[in-house]
Amino acid sequence: MMRLIVTMCVTILFMPLVQADVAETKLENETLQINHQTFRQEVVRYVRDVAISNKDDETKTALTTLEKEWNNHSQQTHWRVHITSFHQGQEVGKGEASGASLTEALQQATKTSLNGKIIKSKTDLDDYYFKISFDYHPDHVYSMVNNEDKAYELQGDRVIIRHVDKERIKQQIKQSKAYLLRTINGDYAGVFKFYDAEHDSSEHLLRTTYSATTLNTLIRLNQFQKDIELQSYFDEMAQFLLDRQLTSGPNAGGFDYGVDPDTDKETCRIVVGTTSKTIFTLLLLHQMNPDEEKYLKSAQSAGDWLLKMVNDDGVVTPVAQCDNDKWTYNDKQSILYSGQVVSALSRLYATTHNADYLDGAKLVASQLVREVGLHGALVGDDYRPANSISSSWIMMALIDLAKVDPTPVYQKTILQIADMLVERQIDQPDDAYNHGRYLDAMTTSGNGWINEVMGEMVPFCEQQKLGDCDQYREAMHKTSRWLLQNTYNENNTYNISNPKQAMGGFINNFSSQKVRTDAVCHGVNGLLSMLENEPEGTEVFMDLPERPLAELLPLLRAGEYD
């Protein structure tokens, strides 16, 4: 009895303390439940307030209240913050600070990053971007960037995209269409290969293959939705292509690689890939203008030249180069070029029913199928080691050929490559920076091209009843999200000087600020295919969850020590 009385007394005595601990734990748990966007928004708001006030006194925002609520006696706190300030695309300065107080660290890093700049008004403040990063164990970074008063998740120098729906896809297509129109040379109606957003400069040489690819995409856009503005570009761009075709000599029918718009001098370099991809566009022009013979005649002349570049064993001679009217030929093998030849000849046969084109396509295809049989679905050539992009060109070539010749080995090889590509796609939802791209494809042009091929594979798979076609559709969802994340948009242009020029361009790779024109074309083509291939009523393509902030916040508060 005495033991019971003592126990009750002790319980009553310490009950207020227990209740206080429970209340404190409850309060902390509730404050930990704020989501990432709320946290990012409050950090950005605080930094902007510090930047415009430029005072030493504490800026009063919700972040100061949150920090007080997070304080407890169970965790040592050591925030470590880095801030880089940008103004009109130029870096203003960098600031770094650490310590037990989040707001004090942010305040110090913000002021240092401004490098003495005084921001006097809200209008001036909106021209500044702040890249804010937190270090945490083990060697991780949690970053964000603002666009005016909005905060966005940042990894590397990319604003992360986690939600992809039909409206976002349409918005990207619209921005990328505008980008492509800006690449067209006003005098020649040809297109360059690279735009350098870092230096706001474009490559000089106008290249036939990129011009053909751009016109091809613009025609596809017009097919998707009639657009009078787009149609106004078609004739001049088509004429640019026709003007590049050789009309005499041993390589008549081939298309010159490019032209210097200042000197009107052509490269005198004829590549089977350039000629093949130009055939793709000429056949689209013929479909649009069946009464005009010039496009089909040009395509047939180009096809006849391609046949001359095919050897008896199916190996393709890829390049003819002239110097002082003397032609030399490069015999290095390219899977890409050979695949493009098969596609071009197959499409020509589908239009003309000329058996020579089908025979040529089958001859080259036999060599490609043999490569897969000997080395597996991942193939390489004299230009590149075994890689996904080269294999995807075999897949595209055989899809085109299988549409006009149902030889079983073509379907078998298509499926073999398609399954290999799906296996090589990075499927790591926790790694939004890389999720969706292909293992050895580091560029938007490479991933965009594979995505375009998958866009052809989905309807081919369904029409031929090859089974489990949704896996290719799902692969497109993943890659499309990654591609959208790697474009210049209103949030990804904080560190370049001319956002209006870059907007809509697909950033070439992780370490570059260049836009490659065909990356934009492949990207748009894949997005168009995704819209066309989706089941009726699909509005959302992907939601990629973010790790709960409650799991991450204790690590952020612990920081990263030297």
Coordinates of C-alpha atoms in Angstrom, one line a residue:
M1 CA 0.0 0.0 0.0
M2 CA 2.8 2.4 1.0
R3 CA 4.6 1.7 -2.4
L4 CA 1.3 2.5 -4.2
I5 CA 0.9 5.8 -2.3
V6 CA 4.6 6.8 -3.1
T7 CA 4.1 6.0 -6.8
M8 CA 1.0 8.1 -7.0
C9 CA 2.7 11.0 -5.3
V10 CA 5.7 10.9 -7.6
T11 CA 3.4 10.7 -10.6
I12 CA 1.3 13.7 -9.5
L13 CA 4.5 15.7 -8.7
F14 CA 6.1 15.2 -12.2
M15 CA 2.9 15.2 -14.2
P16 CA 3.3 18.9 -15.2
L17 CA 6.8 18.2 -16.5
V18 CA 5.7 15.2 -18.5
Q19 CA 2.8 17.2 -20.0
A20 CA 5.2 20.0 -20.8
D21 CA 7.6 17.6 -22.6
V22 CA 4.7 16.1 -24.5
A23 CA 3.5 19.5 -25.5
E24 CA 7.0 20.6 -26.6
T25 CA 7.4 17.4 -28.7
K26 CA 4.0 17.9 -30.2
L27 CA 4.8 21.5 -31.1
E28 CA 8.1 20.4 -32.7
N29 CA 6.5 17.6 -34.6
E30 CA 3.9 20.0 -36.0
T31 CA 6.5 22.5 -37.1
L32 CA 8.5 19.8 -38.7
Q33 CA 5.5 18.9 -40.8
I34 CA 5.8 22.0 -43.0
N35 CA 6.5 21.1 -46.6
H36 CA 9.5 21.9 -48.8
Q37 CA 7.7 24.6 -50.7
T38 CA 6.7 26.5 -47.5
F39 CA 10.3 26.3 -46.2
R40 CA 11.8 27.4 -49.5
Q41 CA 9.3 30.2 -49.8
E42 CA 10.1 31.5 -46.3
V43 CA 13.9 31.3 -46.8
V44 CA 13.6 33.2 -50.1
R45 CA 11.3 35.8 -48.5
Y46 CA 13.8 36.3 -45.7
V47 CA 16.7 36.7 -48.0
R48 CA 14.9 39.2 -50.2
D49 CA 13.9 41.2 -47.1
V50 CA 17.5 41.3 -46.0
A51 CA 18.6 42.3 -49.5
I52 CA 16.3 45.3 -49.8
S53 CA 16.6 46.5 -46.2
N54 CA 20.4 46.2 -45.9
K55 CA 20.1 46.8 -42.2
D56 CA 21.7 44.9 -39.3
D57 CA 18.4 44.5 -37.3
E58 CA 16.5 41.2 -37.5
T59 CA 14.1 41.0 -40.4
K60 CA 10.7 39.8 -39.1
T61 CA 9.2 37.0 -41.2
A62 CA 7.6 33.7 -40.6
L63 CA 11.0 32.2 -40.8
T64 CA 12.1 33.7 -37.5
T65 CA 9.1 32.2 -35.8
L66 CA 9.7 28.8 -37.3
E67 CA 13.3 28.9 -36.2
K68 CA 12.3 29.6 -32.6
E69 CA 9.8 26.7 -32.7
W70 CA 12.5 24.3 -34.1
N71 CA 14.9 25.1 -31.3
N72 CA 15.2 22.2 -28.8
H73 CA 17.7 20.7 -26.4
S74 CA 18.1 17.4 -28.2
Q75 CA 20.0 18.5 -31.3
Q76 CA 23.0 20.7 -31.7
T77 CA 22.2 23.1 -34.6
H78 CA 24.8 24.3 -37.1
W79 CA 23.4 25.7 -40.3
R80 CA 25.8 26.2 -43.2
V81 CA 24.6 28.4 -46.0
H82 CA 25.9 29.5 -49.4
I83 CA 24.3 32.3 -51.4
T84 CA 25.2 33.5 -54.9
S85 CA 23.5 36.6 -56.2
F86 CA 22.8 37.3 -59.8
H87 CA 21.7 40.5 -61.5
Q88 CA 20.5 40.4 -65.2
G89 CA 22.3 37.1 -65.6
Q90 CA 25.6 38.2 -64.2
E91 CA 27.0 36.9 -60.9
V92 CA 27.2 39.8 -58.4
G93 CA 28.9 37.9 -55.6
K94 CA 29.0 34.9 -53.3
G95 CA 28.4 34.7 -49.5
E96 CA 28.9 32.0 -47.0
A97 CA 28.0 31.8 -43.4
S98 CA 27.4 29.2 -40.7
G99 CA 26.2 29.0 -37.1
A100 CA 23.4 28.0 -34.7
S101 CA 21.0 30.7 -36.0
L102 CA 19.4 30.1 -39.5
T103 CA 18.3 33.7 -39.9
E104 CA 21.7 35.1 -38.8
A105 CA 23.5 32.8 -41.3
L106 CA 21.2 33.8 -44.1
Q107 CA 21.5 37.5 -43.2
Q108 CA 25.3 37.4 -43.3
A109 CA 25.5 35.3 -46.5
T110 CA 23.0 37.5 -48.3
K111 CA 24.8 40.7 -47.5
T112 CA 28.2 39.3 -48.5
S113 CA 26.8 38.0 -51.8
L114 CA 25.5 41.4 -52.8
N115 CA 29.1 42.7 -52.7
G116 CA 28.2 46.1 -51.6
K117 CA 25.2 46.6 -54.0
I118 CA 22.4 48.6 -52.6
I119 CA 18.9 47.6 -53.6
K120 CA 16.5 50.5 -53.1
S121 CA 13.1 49.4 -54.5
K122 CA 10.9 46.3 -55.0
T123 CA 11.3 46.8 -58.7
D124 CA 15.1 46.6 -58.5
L125 CA 14.8 43.6 -56.2
D126 CA 12.8 41.6 -58.7
D127 CA 15.8 41.8 -61.1
Y128 CA 18.0 39.9 -58.6
Y129 CA 18.1 36.1 -58.3
F130 CA 19.5 34.4 -55.2
K131 CA 20.8 30.8 -55.4
I132 CA 20.6 29.6 -51.8
S133 CA 22.3 26.3 -50.8
F134 CA 22.5 24.4 -47.5
D135 CA 25.3 21.9 -46.9
Y136 CA 24.5 18.7 -44.9
H137 CA 26.1 15.4 -44.2
P138 CA 27.4 13.4 -45.9
D139 CA 28.5 15.9 -48.7
H140 CA 25.0 16.8 -49.8
V141 CA 23.5 20.1 -50.9
Y142 CA 19.9 21.4 -50.6
S143 CA 19.3 24.3 -52.9
M144 CA 16.7 26.7 -54.1
V145 CA 16.5 29.8 -56.3
N146 CA 14.0 32.6 -56.6
N147 CA 12.2 34.1 -59.5
E148 CA 11.0 37.4 -58.1
D149 CA 9.2 36.4 -54.9
K150 CA 8.7 32.7 -55.8
A151 CA 11.0 29.9 -54.6
Y152 CA 11.9 26.9 -56.7
E153 CA 13.8 23.6 -55.9
L154 CA 17.2 23.6 -57.5
Q155 CA 19.7 20.8 -58.1
G156 CA 23.0 21.8 -59.8
D157 CA 21.9 24.7 -61.9
R158 CA 18.5 23.1 -62.9
V159 CA 15.1 24.0 -61.4
I160 CA 13.6 20.6 -60.7
I161 CA 10.3 19.6 -62.3
R162 CA 8.2 17.1 -60.5
H163 CA 4.8 17.5 -61.9
V164 CA 4.2 17.0 -65.7
D165 CA 0.7 17.4 -67.1
K166 CA -0.7 18.2 -70.5
E167 CA -0.7 22.0 -70.0
R168 CA 3.0 22.0 -69.1
I169 CA 3.8 20.0 -72.2
K170 CA 1.8 22.4 -74.4
Q171 CA 3.6 25.4 -72.8
Q172 CA 7.0 23.8 -73.5
I173 CA 6.0 23.1 -77.1
K174 CA 4.9 26.7 -77.5
Q175 CA 8.2 28.1 -76.1
S176 CA 10.3 25.7 -78.1
K177 CA 8.5 26.6 -81.3
A178 CA 9.3 30.2 -80.7
Y179 CA 12.9 29.3 -80.1
L180 CA 13.2 27.4 -83.4
L181 CA 11.7 30.4 -85.3
R182 CA 14.4 32.6 -83.8
T183 CA 17.1 30.3 -85.2
I184 CA 16.1 30.8 -88.8
N185 CA 18.5 33.1 -90.7
G186 CA 16.7 36.1 -92.2
D187 CA 18.5 36.0 -95.5
Y188 CA 19.0 32.3 -96.2
A189 CA 16.2 30.7 -94.1
G190 CA 18.8 28.2 -92.9
V191 CA 19.6 27.2 -89.4
F192 CA 22.8 27.0 -87.3
K193 CA 23.8 24.1 -84.9
F194 CA 24.6 25.8 -81.6
Y195 CA 23.4 28.9 -79.7
D196 CA 25.7 29.8 -76.7
A197 CA 23.5 31.2 -74.0
E198 CA 26.5 32.1 -71.8
H199 CA 27.9 34.5 -74.5
D200 CA 24.6 35.2 -76.2
S201 CA 26.0 34.2 -79.6
S202 CA 25.1 31.8 -82.4
E203 CA 27.2 29.6 -84.6
H204 CA 27.8 31.1 -88.0
L205 CA 27.7 28.2 -90.5
L206 CA 24.2 27.3 -91.7
R207 CA 23.9 23.6 -91.7
T208 CA 21.6 21.6 -94.1
T209 CA 20.8 18.8 -91.7
Y210 CA 19.8 21.1 -88.9
S211 CA 17.8 23.2 -91.3
A212 CA 16.0 20.1 -92.6
T213 CA 15.4 18.8 -89.1
T214 CA 14.0 22.2 -88.0
L215 CA 11.6 22.4 -91.0
N216 CA 10.6 18.8 -90.3
T217 CA 9.6 19.7 -86.7
L218 CA 7.8 22.9 -87.8
I219 CA 5.7 20.9 -90.3
R220 CA 4.9 18.4 -87.5
L221 CA 3.8 21.3 -85.3
N222 CA 1.5 22.5 -88.1
Q223 CA 0.1 19.0 -88.6
F224 CA -0.6 18.9 -84.9
Q225 CA -2.3 22.3 -84.9
K226 CA -2.7 24.4 -88.1
D227 CA -0.6 27.5 -87.8
I228 CA -0.5 30.2 -90.5
E229 CA 2.7 31.7 -88.9
L230 CA 4.6 28.5 -89.3
Q231 CA 3.4 27.9 -92.8
S232 CA 4.8 31.3 -93.8
Y233 CA 8.3 29.9 -93.2
F234 CA 8.0 26.7 -95.2
D235 CA 8.7 27.8 -98.8
E236 CA 11.9 29.7 -98.0
M237 CA 13.2 27.0 -95.7
A238 CA 12.4 24.4 -98.4
Q239 CA 14.3 26.5 -101.0
F240 CA 17.3 26.7 -98.7
L241 CA 17.4 22.9 -98.8
L242 CA 16.9 22.6 -102.6
D243 CA 19.7 25.1 -103.1
R244 CA 22.1 22.8 -101.2
Q245 CA 21.6 19.9 -103.6
L246 CA 24.3 19.1 -106.1
T247 CA 22.9 18.9 -109.6
S248 CA 26.0 17.6 -111.5
G249 CA 29.1 15.6 -111.0
P250 CA 29.8 12.2 -109.4
N251 CA 27.8 13.2 -106.3
A252 CA 24.8 14.7 -107.9
G253 CA 21.7 14.3 -105.7
G254 CA 23.6 14.6 -102.4
F255 CA 23.2 17.6 -100.2
D256 CA 26.1 19.8 -99.2
Y257 CA 26.7 20.0 -95.5
G258 CA 26.4 23.7 -95.1
V259 CA 26.9 27.2 -96.3
D260 CA 28.6 30.4 -95.0
P261 CA 26.0 33.1 -95.2
D262 CA 28.6 35.9 -95.5
T263 CA 30.6 34.4 -98.4
D264 CA 27.9 32.1 -99.9
K265 CA 30.6 29.4 -99.9
E266 CA 29.5 25.8 -99.4
T267 CA 31.5 23.2 -97.5
C268 CA 31.7 20.8 -100.5
R269 CA 31.2 18.0 -98.0
I270 CA 28.4 15.5 -98.7
V271 CA 27.3 13.3 -95.9
V272 CA 24.8 10.5 -96.2
G273 CA 23.2 11.5 -92.8
T274 CA 22.6 15.0 -94.1
T275 CA 21.1 13.7 -97.3
S276 CA 18.9 11.1 -95.5
K277 CA 17.5 13.6 -93.0
T278 CA 16.8 16.1 -95.8
I279 CA 14.8 13.3 -97.6
F280 CA 12.6 13.0 -94.5
T281 CA 11.7 16.6 -94.8
L282 CA 11.3 16.6 -98.6
L283 CA 8.8 13.8 -98.4
L284 CA 6.8 15.7 -95.8
L285 CA 6.8 18.7 -98.1
H286 CA 5.6 16.4 -100.9
Q287 CA 2.8 15.2 -98.8
M288 CA 1.8 18.8 -98.1
N289 CA 2.2 19.8 -101.8
P290 CA 1.4 16.7 -103.9
D291 CA 0.9 18.9 -107.0
E292 CA 4.5 20.3 -106.8
E293 CA 6.9 17.8 -108.4
K294 CA 10.1 19.5 -107.2
Y295 CA 10.1 18.0 -103.7
L296 CA 9.6 14.4 -104.7
K297 CA 12.1 14.7 -107.6
S298 CA 14.6 16.2 -105.3
A299 CA 14.0 13.3 -102.8
Q300 CA 14.4 10.7 -105.5
S301 CA 17.6 12.2 -106.8
A302 CA 18.9 12.2 -103.2
G303 CA 17.8 8.5 -102.8
D304 CA 19.6 7.6 -106.0
W305 CA 22.8 9.1 -104.6
L306 CA 22.4 7.2 -101.4
L307 CA 22.1 3.9 -103.3
K308 CA 25.5 4.7 -104.9
M309 CA 27.0 5.0 -101.4
V310 CA 25.8 1.5 -100.4
N311 CA 28.4 -1.2 -101.0
D312 CA 27.5 -4.7 -102.1
D313 CA 27.9 -6.0 -98.5
G314 CA 25.5 -3.4 -97.1
V315 CA 28.2 -1.2 -95.6
V316 CA 27.6 2.5 -96.3
T317 CA 30.3 5.0 -97.4
P318 CA 29.4 7.9 -95.2
V319 CA 31.1 11.0 -96.5
A320 CA 32.3 12.5 -99.8
Q321 CA 34.6 15.5 -99.6
C322 CA 36.0 17.6 -102.4
D323 CA 39.2 19.7 -102.6
N324 CA 39.9 21.6 -105.9
D325 CA 37.2 19.5 -107.7
K326 CA 38.8 16.3 -106.5
W327 CA 36.6 14.0 -104.5
T328 CA 37.7 11.7 -101.7
Y329 CA 35.6 9.3 -99.7
N330 CA 35.6 8.4 -96.0
D331 CA 35.1 4.7 -95.3
K332 CA 34.7 5.0 -91.5
Q333 CA 31.6 3.2 -90.4
S334 CA 28.7 5.0 -88.7
I335 CA 25.7 3.2 -87.3
L336 CA 23.8 6.5 -87.1
Y337 CA 24.4 7.2 -90.8
S338 CA 23.6 3.7 -91.9
G339 CA 20.4 3.8 -89.9
Q340 CA 19.4 7.1 -91.4
V341 CA 20.0 5.7 -94.9
V342 CA 17.7 2.7 -94.2
S343 CA 15.0 5.1 -92.9
A344 CA 15.3 7.4 -95.9
L345 CA 15.2 4.6 -98.5
S346 CA 12.3 2.9 -96.7
R347 CA 10.3 6.1 -96.6
L348 CA 11.1 6.7 -100.3
Y349 CA 9.8 3.3 -101.2
A350 CA 6.6 3.8 -99.2
T351 CA 6.0 6.9 -101.4
T352 CA 7.3 5.8 -104.8
H353 CA 7.1 2.0 -104.7
N354 CA 10.4 1.9 -106.5
A355 CA 11.8 -1.5 -105.6
D356 CA 15.4 -0.2 -105.9
Y357 CA 14.9 1.8 -102.7
L358 CA 13.5 -1.2 -100.8
D359 CA 16.3 -3.4 -102.0
G360 CA 18.9 -0.8 -100.8
A361 CA 17.2 -0.4 -97.5
K362 CA 17.1 -4.2 -96.9
L363 CA 20.8 -4.5 -97.9
V364 CA 21.9 -1.9 -95.3
A365 CA 19.5 -3.3 -92.7
S366 CA 21.0 -6.8 -93.1
Q367 CA 24.3 -5.3 -92.0
L368 CA 22.7 -3.6 -89.0
V369 CA 20.9 -6.7 -88.0
R370 CA 24.1 -8.7 -88.3
E371 CA 25.8 -6.2 -85.9
V372 CA 23.1 -6.8 -83.3
G373 CA 23.4 -10.5 -83.8
L374 CA 27.1 -10.5 -83.3
H375 CA 27.5 -7.9 -80.5
G376 CA 24.1 -7.6 -78.9
A377 CA 21.6 -4.8 -78.8
L378 CA 24.2 -2.2 -77.6
V379 CA 26.3 -1.4 -80.7
G380 CA 29.1 0.9 -81.7
D381 CA 31.1 1.9 -84.8
D382 CA 34.3 3.6 -86.0
Y383 CA 33.1 6.9 -84.5
R384 CA 31.7 5.8 -81.1
P385 CA 32.0 2.9 -78.7
A386 CA 28.8 0.8 -78.1
N387 CA 26.1 3.3 -77.0
S388 CA 22.4 3.7 -76.7
I389 CA 22.0 6.4 -79.3
S390 CA 23.5 4.4 -82.1
S391 CA 21.4 1.4 -81.2
S392 CA 18.3 3.6 -81.2
W393 CA 19.0 4.5 -84.8
I394 CA 19.0 0.9 -85.8
M395 CA 15.6 0.6 -84.0
M396 CA 14.2 3.6 -85.8
A397 CA 15.6 2.4 -89.2
L398 CA 14.0 -1.1 -88.7
I399 CA 10.6 0.5 -87.6
D400 CA 10.6 2.4 -90.9
L401 CA 11.6 -0.7 -92.9
A402 CA 9.1 -3.0 -91.1
K403 CA 6.3 -0.7 -92.1
V404 CA 6.9 -1.7 -95.8
D405 CA 8.5 -5.1 -95.3
P406 CA 7.2 -7.4 -92.5
T407 CA 10.3 -9.6 -92.3
P408 CA 10.1 -11.2 -88.8
V409 CA 13.8 -10.5 -87.9
Y410 CA 13.1 -6.7 -88.1
Q411 CA 10.5 -6.9 -85.3
K412 CA 12.6 -9.2 -83.3
T413 CA 15.6 -6.8 -83.5
I414 CA 13.4 -3.8 -82.7
L415 CA 12.1 -5.5 -79.6
Q416 CA 15.6 -6.5 -78.6
I417 CA 16.9 -3.0 -78.8
A418 CA 13.8 -1.4 -77.2
D419 CA 14.0 -3.7 -74.2
M420 CA 17.7 -2.9 -73.8
L421 CA 17.0 0.8 -73.9
V422 CA 14.3 0.5 -71.2
E423 CA 16.7 -1.4 -69.0
R424 CA 19.3 1.3 -69.5
Q425 CA 17.0 4.1 -68.5
I426 CA 17.7 5.6 -65.1
D427 CA 14.8 4.8 -62.8
Q428 CA 15.6 6.5 -59.5
P429 CA 12.7 8.7 -58.4
D430 CA 14.8 9.9 -55.4
D431 CA 17.3 11.3 -57.9
A432 CA 15.3 13.9 -59.8
Y433 CA 18.4 15.3 -61.4
N434 CA 19.0 12.1 -63.4
H435 CA 15.7 10.2 -63.3
G436 CA 14.5 9.4 -66.8
R437 CA 17.6 9.9 -68.8
Y438 CA 19.5 7.0 -70.4
L439 CA 22.7 5.8 -68.7
D440 CA 25.2 6.8 -71.4
A441 CA 23.2 9.7 -72.9
M442 CA 24.3 12.9 -71.2
T443 CA 22.9 15.4 -73.6
T444 CA 19.4 16.6 -74.4
S445 CA 20.0 15.9 -78.0
G446 CA 20.7 12.2 -77.3
N447 CA 17.9 11.7 -74.8
G448 CA 15.6 13.7 -76.9
W449 CA 16.3 11.5 -79.9
I450 CA 15.8 8.3 -78.0
N451 CA 12.5 9.8 -76.7
E452 CA 11.5 10.6 -80.3
V453 CA 12.2 6.9 -81.3
M454 CA 10.1 5.7 -78.4
G455 CA 7.4 8.0 -79.7
E456 CA 7.4 6.0 -82.9
M457 CA 7.7 2.7 -81.0
V458 CA 4.5 3.2 -79.0
P459 CA 2.1 3.2 -82.0
F460 CA 4.1 0.6 -83.9
C461 CA 4.0 -1.7 -80.9
E462 CA 0.2 -1.3 -80.6
Q463 CA -0.5 -1.7 -84.3
Q464 CA 1.7 -4.8 -84.6
K465 CA 0.3 -6.1 -81.2
L466 CA 3.8 -6.7 -79.9
G467 CA 2.7 -6.7 -76.2
D468 CA 3.4 -4.6 -73.2
C469 CA 3.5 -1.3 -75.1
D470 CA 2.9 0.7 -72.0
Q471 CA 6.5 0.2 -70.9
Y472 CA 7.6 2.4 -73.9
R473 CA 5.0 5.0 -73.1
E474 CA 6.2 5.1 -69.5
A475 CA 9.7 5.5 -70.7
M476 CA 8.6 8.5 -72.6
H477 CA 7.0 10.0 -69.5
K478 CA 10.3 9.7 -67.6
T479 CA 12.5 11.1 -70.3
S480 CA 10.1 13.9 -71.1
R481 CA 10.1 15.1 -67.5
W482 CA 14.0 15.1 -67.6
L483 CA 14.0 17.0 -70.9
L484 CA 11.6 19.7 -69.5
Q485 CA 13.9 20.1 -66.6
N486 CA 16.8 20.8 -68.9
T487 CA 15.3 23.6 -70.9
Y488 CA 15.7 27.4 -70.6
N489 CA 12.4 28.6 -69.1
E490 CA 11.4 31.5 -66.9
N491 CA 13.1 29.8 -63.9
N492 CA 16.2 28.3 -65.5
T493 CA 17.5 31.5 -67.0
Y494 CA 18.7 33.2 -63.7
N495 CA 22.4 32.9 -64.8
I496 CA 22.3 34.0 -68.4
S497 CA 22.2 37.6 -69.8
N498 CA 19.5 37.2 -72.5
P499 CA 16.7 34.9 -71.3
K500 CA 14.4 36.0 -74.1
Q501 CA 16.7 34.5 -76.7
A502 CA 17.4 31.3 -74.9
M503 CA 13.8 30.6 -73.8
G504 CA 12.5 27.3 -75.1
G505 CA 15.9 25.9 -75.9
F506 CA 17.0 22.5 -74.6
I507 CA 20.3 22.9 -72.7
N508 CA 22.9 20.7 -74.3
N509 CA 24.4 19.1 -71.2
F510 CA 25.2 19.5 -67.5
S511 CA 28.4 21.6 -68.0
S512 CA 27.3 23.7 -70.9
Q513 CA 25.0 26.7 -71.5
K514 CA 24.7 25.9 -75.2
V515 CA 21.5 24.9 -77.0
R516 CA 21.8 22.5 -79.9
T517 CA 19.1 23.0 -82.5
D518 CA 18.3 19.4 -83.1
A519 CA 17.9 18.8 -79.4
V520 CA 15.0 21.2 -79.5
C521 CA 13.6 19.4 -82.6
H522 CA 13.9 16.0 -81.0
G523 CA 12.5 17.3 -77.8
V524 CA 9.4 18.8 -79.5
N525 CA 8.9 15.8 -81.7
G526 CA 8.9 13.5 -78.7
L527 CA 6.5 15.7 -76.7
L528 CA 4.1 15.8 -79.7
S529 CA 4.2 12.1 -80.0
M530 CA 3.5 11.7 -76.3
L531 CA 0.4 13.9 -76.6
E532 CA -0.8 12.0 -79.7
N533 CA -0.1 8.5 -78.2
E534 CA -1.8 9.0 -74.8
P535 CA -5.1 7.3 -74.0
E536 CA -8.1 9.7 -74.1
G537 CA -8.6 11.7 -71.0
T538 CA -5.0 11.6 -69.7
E539 CA -4.1 14.9 -68.1
V540 CA -1.2 14.1 -65.8
F541 CA 1.8 12.2 -67.0
M542 CA 4.0 12.2 -63.9
D543 CA 4.2 13.2 -60.3
L544 CA 7.7 12.7 -58.7
P545 CA 7.5 13.0 -54.9
E546 CA 10.0 14.9 -52.9
R547 CA 11.5 13.4 -49.7
P548 CA 9.5 14.7 -46.7
L549 CA 11.1 17.7 -45.2
A550 CA 10.6 16.2 -41.7
E551 CA 13.2 13.6 -42.6
L552 CA 15.6 16.1 -44.1
L553 CA 15.3 19.0 -41.7
P554 CA 17.3 17.5 -38.8
L555 CA 20.2 16.9 -41.3
L556 CA 19.9 20.5 -42.6
R557 CA 20.0 21.8 -39.1
A558 CA 23.1 19.8 -38.3
G559 CA 24.9 21.2 -41.3
E560 CA 28.2 20.2 -42.7
Y561 CA 31.4 20.8 -40.7
D562 CA 34.8 21.4 -42.1

